[in-house]
Amino acid sequence: MKYKKTVLFSLLIIVALLTFSCRKLILNITANAIMDAFDLWEDRPPGIPCTQNTSNGTFENGELSFDNNHLFCVNIQMNENDFQIMRNESRFGPDIYDNQGNTACAVLLQYATQCDVPFPNEYNWYTANIEIDDIEIQNVGIRKKGFLGSIFSTAPSVKIETNRNNQNTSFNLTNSVTLNNNSQDGTRIWTSLALKIYELANYPAPRANMANVTINSESFGIYTHIESMDEKFLERAFGNSNGHLYEGQVIDFHKDWLPRWDAKTESTDPIGNPIRAICEALELPDDQLVNELNQYLNIDRFITFWALEALLASDDGYCANRNNFFIYFDPNDNNRATFIPWGLDYYGDDNSFENYLTAELPRRLSRIDETAIKFNIEMQRLIDDVWNDALLSSFITNAASQVQTAQNDTQYQDKLAKLTSWILNRKSVIESLLIEGIPSGSDEPLTKCTN
């Protein structure tokens, strides 16, 4: 009997090892396929260094400006060895060059399928000197940022904290600077343009303009200078900062998945009880859902967010991919939740509303006549009152003139023409979709947090 138990135990170990090995193999194969299919590595055109000059446009209302007419000149100096390590980091641990990025992607896939496990954040802080428009601050904190799509680039997206190293320094009222590398957008314009459309729709969203960035004398061209998601943003957008703020990445409203929601401020409940209330409301039948859900989510505001994501073909946002968003429980709105867009790195080619019924909120609300009709009405309002071809075309022209001072891209005009054509055709595409209106979402919710 003892011999049989030993053999059985050995067999179980072998099966476990084989299962682990097979899972690892499958993850690596899948990661390989993703890297090949989506071509995540950026072929970045050479940048053109900018010249530091004092400018009247650097500050607005005491903080670094988000005026789209102002192009920042940013120069960062740091230890060269630190820079080489930082630029090659991934959030998930492995170096981005390890097995051509497949190793980092495989680790992401492993975590992505464990919906009740927080994603790791393996980025490290370093020390640098930063100069913006001839104004220099020394010994700031700097780290790489980005989830997946933006990390496979020689030009790292970065987050800078001027008082990270226990010093009371800032660019006037600005002590947090976020610079995104635009690696998924060849025009370098889309993030600023999309957030301008949110602004025109009077929807709470971060502000953005552009910067010409050099690190250690290596010119990287155009970055997006985007408003950091912190208490200062909350004060500006909502008039308070003591509500609960969560970031959502590959996540939806399911009580078992609460650990995946990332609490972003000291005021935010780390256990996720405000999220739990929405999860429980979504368990109700259609005839009870709206009244209960509206106590915890500003449904009318969510419908605007939903329509904007569909209008802008944000196929890596919440509604389509349950990714790239923040959610704020606003004390000035009876602690109801408002979605905040993030990660607007590129526009999709969607000519259908169906893709924006994936997440649980749009899936359920699309199946209720009252809220489905509201979506159609809101989308019509957006294309009638917010979407302005002439204004958006002018924005593109102005932004493109800034981009072309900061990089040498022989294919830039083709990329620009594609974006301009998309903008000018988008209204007619949406009008044709509104003839049928929003379709109904699927009968059953997704059981996994990955699509």
CSV table of C-alpha atoms in Angstrom, one decimal:
chain,number,residue,atom,x,y,z
A,1,MET,CA,0.0,0.0,0.0
A,2,LYS,CA,2.8,2.4,0.9
A,3,TYR,CA,4.4,1.7,-2.5
A,4,LYS,CA,1.1,2.4,-4.3
A,5,LYS,CA,0.7,5.7,-2.5
A,6,THR,CA,4.2,6.7,-3.4
A,7,VAL,CA,3.6,5.8,-7.1
A,8,LEU,CA,0.3,7.7,-7.0
A,9,PHE,CA,1.9,10.7,-5.4
A,10,SER,CA,4.7,10.7,-8.0
A,11,LEU,CA,2.1,10.5,-10.8
A,12,LEU,CA,0.2,13.4,-9.4
A,13,ILE,CA,3.4,15.5,-9.3
A,14,ILE,CA,4.2,14.5,-12.9
A,15,VAL,CA,0.6,15.5,-14.0
A,16,ALA,CA,0.9,18.8,-12.1
A,17,LEU,CA,4.3,19.5,-13.7
A,18,LEU,CA,3.0,18.6,-17.2
A,19,THR,CA,-0.1,20.8,-16.6
A,20,PHE,CA,2.1,23.7,-15.6
A,21,SER,CA,4.4,23.1,-18.5
A,22,CYS,CA,1.5,22.9,-20.9
A,23,ARG,CA,0.0,26.1,-19.5
A,24,LYS,CA,3.3,27.9,-19.8
A,25,LEU,CA,3.7,26.6,-23.3
A,26,ILE,CA,0.2,27.7,-24.3
A,27,LEU,CA,0.8,31.1,-22.8
A,28,ASN,CA,4.1,31.5,-24.7
A,29,ILE,CA,2.5,30.4,-28.0
A,30,THR,CA,-0.4,32.8,-27.4
A,31,ALA,CA,1.9,35.7,-26.5
A,32,ASN,CA,3.9,35.0,-29.7
A,33,ALA,CA,0.7,35.1,-31.7
A,34,ILE,CA,-0.3,38.4,-30.1
A,35,MET,CA,3.1,40.1,-30.7
A,36,ASP,CA,3.0,39.0,-34.3
A,37,ALA,CA,-0.7,39.8,-35.0
A,38,PHE,CA,-0.7,43.3,-33.4
A,39,ASP,CA,2.9,44.3,-34.3
A,40,LEU,CA,3.4,46.0,-31.0
A,41,TRP,CA,7.0,47.0,-31.6
A,42,GLU,CA,7.1,50.6,-32.6
A,43,ASP,CA,9.2,51.7,-35.6
A,44,ARG,CA,9.6,55.3,-34.4
A,45,PRO,CA,10.8,57.9,-36.9
A,46,PRO,CA,13.8,60.0,-35.8
A,47,GLY,CA,13.1,63.0,-33.7
A,48,ILE,CA,14.2,66.6,-34.2
A,49,PRO,CA,15.6,68.2,-31.0
A,50,CYS,CA,13.9,71.4,-29.8
A,51,THR,CA,15.5,74.5,-28.4
A,52,GLN,CA,14.8,75.6,-24.9
A,53,ASN,CA,13.2,79.0,-24.7
A,54,THR,CA,11.3,80.8,-22.1
A,55,SER,CA,7.6,81.1,-23.2
A,56,ASN,CA,4.6,82.9,-22.1
A,57,GLY,CA,2.6,79.8,-23.0
A,58,THR,CA,4.3,77.5,-20.5
A,59,PHE,CA,1.9,78.2,-17.6
A,60,GLU,CA,-1.8,78.8,-17.4
A,61,ASN,CA,-3.6,79.5,-14.2
A,62,GLY,CA,-0.4,78.7,-12.3
A,63,GLU,CA,0.1,75.2,-13.7
A,64,LEU,CA,1.8,73.7,-16.8
A,65,SER,CA,-0.4,74.6,-19.7
A,66,PHE,CA,-2.7,72.2,-21.6
A,67,ASP,CA,-3.2,74.8,-24.4
A,68,ASN,CA,-3.2,72.9,-27.7
A,69,ASN,CA,-1.5,75.8,-29.3
A,70,HIS,CA,1.6,75.4,-27.1
A,71,LEU,CA,4.2,72.7,-27.8
A,72,PHE,CA,6.4,72.0,-24.8
A,73,CYS,CA,10.2,71.5,-25.2
A,74,VAL,CA,11.2,68.9,-22.6
A,75,ASN,CA,14.8,67.8,-21.9
A,76,ILE,CA,15.4,65.0,-19.4
A,77,GLN,CA,18.9,64.1,-18.1
A,78,MET,CA,19.6,61.0,-16.0
A,79,ASN,CA,22.2,58.4,-15.3
A,80,GLU,CA,22.7,56.6,-18.7
A,81,ASN,CA,22.7,53.1,-17.1
A,82,ASP,CA,19.5,53.9,-15.2
A,83,PHE,CA,17.9,55.1,-18.4
A,84,GLN,CA,18.8,52.0,-20.4
A,85,ILE,CA,17.3,49.9,-17.6
A,86,MET,CA,14.2,52.0,-17.3
A,87,ARG,CA,13.4,52.1,-21.0
A,88,ASN,CA,13.6,48.3,-21.2
A,89,GLU,CA,11.4,47.6,-18.2
A,90,SER,CA,7.9,46.1,-18.5
A,91,ARG,CA,5.2,46.4,-15.9
A,92,PHE,CA,5.1,42.6,-15.6
A,93,GLY,CA,8.8,42.1,-14.7
A,94,PRO,CA,10.6,40.6,-17.7
A,95,ASP,CA,12.7,43.0,-19.9
A,96,ILE,CA,10.8,44.0,-23.1
A,97,TYR,CA,13.6,42.5,-25.2
A,98,ASP,CA,13.4,39.1,-23.4
A,99,ASN,CA,12.4,36.7,-26.2
A,100,GLN,CA,11.4,39.7,-28.4
A,101,GLY,CA,8.8,40.8,-25.9
A,102,ASN,CA,7.0,37.4,-25.7
A,103,THR,CA,8.1,36.8,-22.1
A,104,ALA,CA,6.5,40.0,-20.8
A,105,CYS,CA,3.4,39.4,-22.9
A,106,ALA,CA,3.1,35.8,-21.5
A,107,VAL,CA,3.3,37.1,-17.9
A,108,LEU,CA,0.5,39.6,-18.8
A,109,LEU,CA,-1.7,36.7,-20.2
A,110,GLN,CA,-1.1,34.7,-17.1
A,111,TYR,CA,-2.4,37.5,-14.9
A,112,ALA,CA,-5.1,38.5,-17.2
A,113,THR,CA,-6.9,35.2,-16.9
A,114,GLN,CA,-6.8,35.4,-13.1
A,115,CYS,CA,-9.5,38.0,-12.7
A,116,ASP,CA,-9.4,38.2,-8.9
A,117,VAL,CA,-5.6,39.0,-8.9
A,118,PRO,CA,-4.2,42.5,-9.1
A,119,PHE,CA,-1.8,43.2,-11.9
A,120,PRO,CA,1.9,43.6,-10.8
A,121,ASN,CA,3.7,46.9,-11.3
A,122,GLU,CA,7.4,46.2,-11.6
A,123,TYR,CA,8.4,49.7,-12.7
A,124,ASN,CA,11.2,51.3,-10.6
A,125,TRP,CA,11.7,55.0,-9.7
A,126,TYR,CA,14.9,56.7,-10.8
A,127,THR,CA,16.3,60.2,-10.4
A,128,ALA,CA,16.6,62.8,-13.2
A,129,ASN,CA,16.9,66.5,-14.0
A,130,ILE,CA,14.1,67.9,-16.1
A,131,GLU,CA,13.9,71.1,-18.1
A,132,ILE,CA,10.6,72.3,-19.6
A,133,ASP,CA,10.7,75.5,-21.7
A,134,ASP,CA,14.0,76.6,-20.1
A,135,ILE,CA,12.7,76.0,-16.6
A,136,GLU,CA,14.8,73.3,-14.8
A,137,ILE,CA,14.2,71.2,-11.7
A,138,GLN,CA,16.8,68.8,-10.5
A,139,ASN,CA,16.6,65.5,-8.7
A,140,VAL,CA,13.0,64.7,-9.7
A,141,GLY,CA,11.6,61.1,-9.5
A,142,ILE,CA,11.0,59.4,-12.9
A,143,ARG,CA,9.7,56.0,-13.9
A,144,LYS,CA,8.4,54.3,-17.0
A,145,LYS,CA,4.7,53.9,-17.4
A,146,GLY,CA,2.4,51.9,-19.7
A,147,PHE,CA,0.4,48.6,-19.6
A,148,LEU,CA,1.2,46.8,-22.8
A,149,GLY,CA,0.7,48.5,-26.2
A,150,SER,CA,3.0,51.5,-25.4
A,151,ILE,CA,5.9,49.7,-23.7
A,152,PHE,CA,7.4,48.1,-26.8
A,153,SER,CA,9.2,51.3,-27.9
A,154,THR,CA,12.7,52.7,-27.6
A,155,ALA,CA,11.0,55.9,-26.4
A,156,PRO,CA,9.5,55.1,-23.0
A,157,SER,CA,6.3,56.8,-21.7
A,158,VAL,CA,7.2,58.4,-18.3
A,159,LYS,CA,5.7,59.7,-15.1
A,160,ILE,CA,7.6,62.4,-13.3
A,161,GLU,CA,7.1,63.5,-9.7
A,162,THR,CA,9.0,66.7,-8.9
A,163,ASN,CA,8.8,66.1,-5.1
A,164,ARG,CA,9.4,62.4,-5.1
A,165,ASN,CA,12.9,62.7,-3.5
A,166,ASN,CA,11.7,64.6,-0.4
A,167,GLN,CA,12.1,68.1,-2.0
A,168,ASN,CA,9.5,70.8,-2.1
A,169,THR,CA,9.8,71.7,-5.8
A,170,SER,CA,7.3,72.0,-8.6
A,171,PHE,CA,6.6,73.8,-11.9
A,172,ASN,CA,4.5,76.4,-10.1
A,173,LEU,CA,1.4,74.4,-9.1
A,174,THR,CA,2.4,71.3,-11.1
A,175,ASN,CA,4.3,68.5,-9.3
A,176,SER,CA,3.2,65.6,-11.4
A,177,VAL,CA,4.0,65.4,-15.2
A,178,THR,CA,2.8,62.5,-17.4
A,179,LEU,CA,4.3,62.1,-20.9
A,180,ASN,CA,2.9,59.4,-23.2
A,181,ASN,CA,4.9,58.2,-26.2
A,182,ASN,CA,2.0,57.9,-28.7
A,183,SER,CA,3.7,54.7,-29.9
A,184,GLN,CA,0.4,53.3,-31.3
A,185,ASP,CA,-0.5,56.5,-33.2
A,186,GLY,CA,1.6,57.4,-36.2
A,187,THR,CA,0.0,60.9,-36.4
A,188,ARG,CA,0.8,61.6,-32.7
A,189,ILE,CA,-2.4,63.6,-32.6
A,190,TRP,CA,-5.1,61.2,-31.6
A,191,THR,CA,-5.0,61.4,-27.8
A,192,SER,CA,-5.2,65.2,-27.8
A,193,LEU,CA,-7.9,65.2,-30.4
A,194,ALA,CA,-10.0,62.6,-28.7
A,195,LEU,CA,-9.8,64.3,-25.4
A,196,LYS,CA,-10.7,67.6,-27.1
A,197,ILE,CA,-13.9,65.9,-28.2
A,198,TYR,CA,-14.7,64.9,-24.7
A,199,GLU,CA,-14.1,68.5,-23.6
A,200,LEU,CA,-16.5,69.7,-26.4
A,201,ALA,CA,-19.1,67.2,-25.1
A,202,ASN,CA,-18.6,68.8,-21.6
A,203,TYR,CA,-17.6,65.4,-20.2
A,204,PRO,CA,-15.1,65.1,-17.3
A,205,ALA,CA,-11.8,63.9,-18.8
A,206,PRO,CA,-8.1,64.7,-18.6
A,207,ARG,CA,-6.7,67.5,-20.6
A,208,ALA,CA,-3.8,67.1,-23.0
A,209,ASN,CA,-1.4,68.9,-25.4
A,210,MET,CA,1.9,67.9,-26.9
A,211,ALA,CA,5.6,68.0,-26.1
A,212,ASN,CA,8.9,67.5,-28.0
A,213,VAL,CA,10.9,65.2,-25.7
A,214,THR,CA,14.6,64.5,-25.5
A,215,ILE,CA,16.1,62.1,-22.9
A,216,ASN,CA,19.9,62.0,-22.5
A,217,SER,CA,20.4,63.9,-25.8
A,218,GLU,CA,18.3,61.3,-27.7
A,219,SER,CA,15.4,63.0,-29.4
A,220,PHE,CA,12.1,61.1,-29.4
A,221,GLY,CA,9.8,63.6,-31.0
A,222,ILE,CA,6.2,64.1,-30.0
A,223,TYR,CA,4.8,62.9,-26.8
A,224,THR,CA,1.4,63.7,-25.3
A,225,HIS,CA,1.5,65.7,-22.1
A,226,ILE,CA,-1.6,64.5,-20.4
A,227,GLU,CA,-3.2,65.5,-17.1
A,228,SER,CA,-2.3,63.2,-14.3
A,229,MET,CA,-5.1,61.2,-12.7
A,230,ASP,CA,-4.8,62.5,-9.1
A,231,GLU,CA,-6.5,64.6,-6.5
A,232,LYS,CA,-5.8,67.8,-8.5
A,233,PHE,CA,-7.6,66.4,-11.5
A,234,LEU,CA,-10.6,65.4,-9.3
A,235,GLU,CA,-10.8,68.9,-7.8
A,236,ARG,CA,-10.8,70.5,-11.3
A,237,ALA,CA,-13.3,68.0,-12.9
A,238,PHE,CA,-15.6,67.4,-9.9
A,239,GLY,CA,-15.0,70.1,-7.4
A,240,ASN,CA,-13.8,67.6,-4.7
A,241,SER,CA,-11.2,64.9,-4.3
A,242,ASN,CA,-12.4,62.9,-1.3
A,243,GLY,CA,-14.4,60.3,-3.3
A,244,HIS,CA,-13.3,56.8,-4.3
A,245,LEU,CA,-11.2,56.7,-7.5
A,246,TYR,CA,-10.4,53.3,-9.1
A,247,GLU,CA,-8.5,52.4,-12.3
A,248,GLY,CA,-9.9,49.6,-14.4
A,249,GLN,CA,-7.6,47.4,-16.5
A,250,VAL,CA,-9.0,44.2,-18.0
A,251,ILE,CA,-11.9,44.1,-15.4
A,252,ASP,CA,-15.6,44.4,-15.1
A,253,PHE,CA,-18.3,44.4,-12.4
A,254,HIS,CA,-18.2,41.0,-10.8
A,255,LYS,CA,-18.0,40.5,-7.0
A,256,ASP,CA,-15.3,37.8,-7.2
A,257,TRP,CA,-13.0,40.2,-9.2
A,258,LEU,CA,-12.9,43.1,-6.7
A,259,PRO,CA,-9.2,42.6,-6.0
A,260,ARG,CA,-8.4,43.5,-9.6
A,261,TRP,CA,-9.8,47.1,-9.2
A,262,ASP,CA,-6.9,49.5,-8.4
A,263,ALA,CA,-7.6,52.1,-5.7
A,264,LYS,CA,-5.8,55.3,-6.7
A,265,THR,CA,-6.0,57.7,-3.7
A,266,GLU,CA,-5.8,57.5,0.1
A,267,SER,CA,-9.5,58.3,0.2
A,268,THR,CA,-10.4,55.3,-1.9
A,269,ASP,CA,-11.8,52.1,-0.2
A,270,PRO,CA,-9.1,49.5,-1.0
A,271,ILE,CA,-11.6,46.6,-0.6
A,272,GLY,CA,-13.8,48.0,-3.3
A,273,ASN,CA,-17.2,48.2,-1.5
A,274,PRO,CA,-18.5,51.0,-3.9
A,275,ILE,CA,-17.7,48.7,-6.8
A,276,ARG,CA,-19.5,45.9,-5.0
A,277,ALA,CA,-22.7,47.9,-4.9
A,278,ILE,CA,-22.8,48.2,-8.7
A,279,CYS,CA,-22.0,44.5,-9.0
A,280,GLU,CA,-25.0,43.6,-6.8
A,281,ALA,CA,-27.3,45.9,-8.7
A,282,LEU,CA,-26.3,44.2,-12.0
A,283,GLU,CA,-27.6,40.9,-10.5
A,284,LEU,CA,-31.2,42.2,-10.6
A,285,PRO,CA,-33.6,41.5,-13.4
A,286,ASP,CA,-34.1,44.1,-16.2
A,287,ASP,CA,-37.3,45.6,-14.7
A,288,GLN,CA,-35.5,46.4,-11.4
A,289,LEU,CA,-32.1,47.3,-12.7
A,290,VAL,CA,-32.3,50.9,-13.7
A,291,ASN,CA,-33.8,52.2,-10.4
A,292,GLU,CA,-31.3,50.3,-8.3
A,293,LEU,CA,-28.3,50.9,-10.4
A,294,ASN,CA,-29.0,54.7,-10.7
A,295,GLN,CA,-28.3,54.9,-6.9
A,296,TYR,CA,-24.7,54.0,-7.5
A,297,LEU,CA,-24.0,55.0,-11.1
A,298,ASN,CA,-25.0,58.2,-12.8
A,299,ILE,CA,-26.6,56.3,-15.7
A,300,ASP,CA,-27.3,59.3,-17.9
A,301,ARG,CA,-23.6,60.3,-17.7
A,302,PHE,CA,-22.6,56.8,-18.3
A,303,ILE,CA,-24.7,56.7,-21.5
A,304,THR,CA,-22.8,59.8,-22.7
A,305,PHE,CA,-19.5,58.0,-21.9
A,306,TRP,CA,-20.8,54.9,-23.8
A,307,ALA,CA,-21.8,56.9,-26.8
A,308,LEU,CA,-18.4,58.8,-26.9
A,309,GLU,CA,-16.5,55.5,-26.8
A,310,ALA,CA,-18.5,54.2,-29.7
A,311,LEU,CA,-18.3,57.5,-31.6
A,312,LEU,CA,-14.5,57.6,-31.2
A,313,ALA,CA,-14.1,53.8,-31.9
A,314,SER,CA,-12.4,53.3,-28.6
A,315,ASP,CA,-12.1,49.6,-29.1
A,316,ASP,CA,-9.6,49.2,-26.2
A,317,GLY,CA,-11.8,51.1,-23.7
A,318,TYR,CA,-14.4,49.9,-21.1
A,319,CYS,CA,-17.4,49.2,-23.3
A,320,ALA,CA,-15.5,47.2,-26.0
A,321,ASN,CA,-12.7,45.7,-24.0
A,322,ARG,CA,-13.2,46.4,-20.3
A,323,ASN,CA,-9.9,48.2,-20.2
A,324,ASN,CA,-8.4,51.7,-20.0
A,325,PHE,CA,-10.7,53.7,-17.7
A,326,PHE,CA,-11.1,55.2,-14.3
A,327,ILE,CA,-14.2,55.4,-12.3
A,328,TYR,CA,-14.9,58.1,-9.6
A,329,PHE,CA,-17.6,58.0,-6.9
A,330,ASP,CA,-18.4,61.7,-6.7
A,331,PRO,CA,-19.5,63.0,-3.3
A,332,ASN,CA,-21.2,66.0,-5.1
A,333,ASP,CA,-23.4,63.5,-7.0
A,334,ASN,CA,-24.6,61.4,-4.0
A,335,ASN,CA,-21.5,59.3,-4.3
A,336,ARG,CA,-22.6,58.0,-7.7
A,337,ALA,CA,-20.0,56.7,-10.2
A,338,THR,CA,-18.7,58.5,-13.3
A,339,PHE,CA,-16.4,56.9,-15.8
A,340,ILE,CA,-13.3,58.7,-16.9
A,341,PRO,CA,-11.6,57.9,-20.2
A,342,TRP,CA,-7.9,56.9,-20.3
A,343,GLY,CA,-5.5,55.2,-22.7
A,344,LEU,CA,-6.9,56.9,-25.8
A,345,ASP,CA,-3.9,55.8,-27.8
A,346,TYR,CA,-5.5,55.1,-31.2
A,347,TYR,CA,-8.8,55.0,-33.1
A,348,GLY,CA,-10.3,51.8,-34.4
A,349,ASP,CA,-12.1,50.9,-37.7
A,350,ASP,CA,-15.4,50.0,-36.1
A,351,ASN,CA,-18.5,50.6,-38.3
A,352,SER,CA,-20.8,48.9,-35.8
A,353,PHE,CA,-22.2,49.5,-32.4
A,354,GLU,CA,-22.1,45.9,-31.5
A,355,ASN,CA,-18.5,45.9,-30.4
A,356,TYR,CA,-19.5,48.4,-27.6
A,357,LEU,CA,-21.9,45.9,-25.9
A,358,THR,CA,-19.1,43.7,-24.5
A,359,ALA,CA,-18.8,45.1,-21.0
A,360,GLU,CA,-21.5,44.3,-18.5
A,361,LEU,CA,-23.0,47.8,-18.1
A,362,PRO,CA,-23.6,48.4,-21.9
A,363,ARG,CA,-24.7,44.8,-22.3
A,364,ARG,CA,-27.5,45.1,-19.7
A,365,LEU,CA,-28.5,48.7,-20.6
A,366,SER,CA,-28.8,47.9,-24.3
A,367,ARG,CA,-31.4,45.3,-23.5
A,368,ILE,CA,-33.7,47.8,-21.7
A,369,ASP,CA,-35.8,49.9,-24.0
A,370,GLU,CA,-35.6,53.0,-21.8
A,371,THR,CA,-31.8,53.1,-21.8
A,372,ALA,CA,-31.3,51.9,-25.3
A,373,ILE,CA,-33.4,54.8,-26.6
A,374,LYS,CA,-31.4,57.2,-24.4
A,375,PHE,CA,-28.2,55.9,-26.1
A,376,ASN,CA,-29.6,56.6,-29.5
A,377,ILE,CA,-30.7,60.1,-28.5
A,378,GLU,CA,-27.4,60.9,-26.9
A,379,MET,CA,-25.4,59.7,-29.9
A,380,GLN,CA,-27.6,61.8,-32.2
A,381,ARG,CA,-26.9,64.8,-29.9
A,382,LEU,CA,-23.2,64.2,-30.1
A,383,ILE,CA,-23.0,64.2,-33.9
A,384,ASP,CA,-25.4,67.1,-34.2
A,385,ASP,CA,-24.1,69.4,-31.5
A,386,VAL,CA,-20.5,68.3,-30.6
A,387,TRP,CA,-19.0,66.9,-33.8
A,388,ASN,CA,-17.8,69.7,-36.0
A,389,ASP,CA,-15.9,68.7,-39.1
A,390,ALA,CA,-14.4,72.2,-39.7
A,391,LEU,CA,-13.3,72.6,-36.0
A,392,LEU,CA,-11.8,69.1,-35.9
A,393,SER,CA,-10.0,69.5,-39.2
A,394,SER,CA,-8.5,72.7,-38.0
A,395,PHE,CA,-7.4,71.0,-34.8
A,396,ILE,CA,-5.6,68.3,-36.9
A,397,THR,CA,-3.9,70.9,-39.1
A,398,ASN,CA,-2.6,72.9,-36.2
A,399,ALA,CA,-1.4,69.8,-34.3
A,400,ALA,CA,0.2,68.3,-37.5
A,401,SER,CA,2.3,71.5,-37.9
A,402,GLN,CA,3.6,71.0,-34.4
A,403,VAL,CA,4.4,67.3,-35.0
A,404,GLN,CA,6.3,68.0,-38.1
A,405,THR,CA,8.7,70.3,-36.3
A,406,ALA,CA,9.6,67.4,-34.0
A,407,GLN,CA,10.2,64.4,-36.2
A,408,ASN,CA,11.3,63.3,-39.7
A,409,ASP,CA,8.7,60.9,-41.0
A,410,THR,CA,8.5,60.4,-44.8
A,411,GLN,CA,5.1,58.7,-44.4
A,412,TYR,CA,3.5,61.3,-42.2
A,413,GLN,CA,1.3,62.9,-44.8
A,414,ASP,CA,-0.3,59.5,-45.6
A,415,LYS,CA,-1.0,58.9,-41.9
A,416,LEU,CA,-2.4,62.4,-41.6
A,417,ALA,CA,-4.6,61.9,-44.6
A,418,LYS,CA,-6.0,58.7,-43.2
A,419,LEU,CA,-6.9,60.4,-39.9
A,420,THR,CA,-8.5,63.4,-41.6
A,421,SER,CA,-10.6,61.1,-43.9
A,422,TRP,CA,-11.7,59.1,-40.8
A,423,ILE,CA,-12.9,62.3,-39.1
A,424,LEU,CA,-14.7,63.7,-42.1
A,425,ASN,CA,-16.5,60.3,-42.7
A,426,ARG,CA,-17.3,59.5,-39.1
A,427,LYS,CA,-20.5,61.5,-38.9
A,428,SER,CA,-22.1,59.7,-41.9
A,429,VAL,CA,-21.0,56.3,-40.5
A,430,ILE,CA,-22.7,57.0,-37.2
A,431,GLU,CA,-25.8,58.4,-38.9
A,432,SER,CA,-26.2,55.1,-40.9
A,433,LEU,CA,-25.8,53.1,-37.7
A,434,LEU,CA,-28.5,55.2,-36.0
A,435,ILE,CA,-31.0,54.1,-38.6
A,436,GLU,CA,-31.2,50.7,-36.9
A,437,GLY,CA,-30.1,52.0,-33.5
A,438,ILE,CA,-28.1,50.2,-30.8
A,439,PRO,CA,-28.6,46.4,-30.9
A,440,SER,CA,-29.3,44.3,-27.9
A,441,GLY,CA,-26.4,42.8,-26.0
A,442,SER,CA,-26.0,39.1,-25.5
A,443,ASP,CA,-28.3,37.1,-23.2
A,444,GLU,CA,-25.6,36.1,-20.8
A,445,PRO,CA,-22.6,38.0,-19.2
A,446,LEU,CA,-19.1,37.0,-20.0
A,447,THR,CA,-17.6,34.7,-17.4
A,448,LYS,CA,-14.0,35.9,-17.8
A,449,CYS,CA,-12.5,39.4,-17.6
A,450,THR,CA,-10.7,38.9,-20.9
A,451,ASN,CA,-12.7,39.0,-24.2
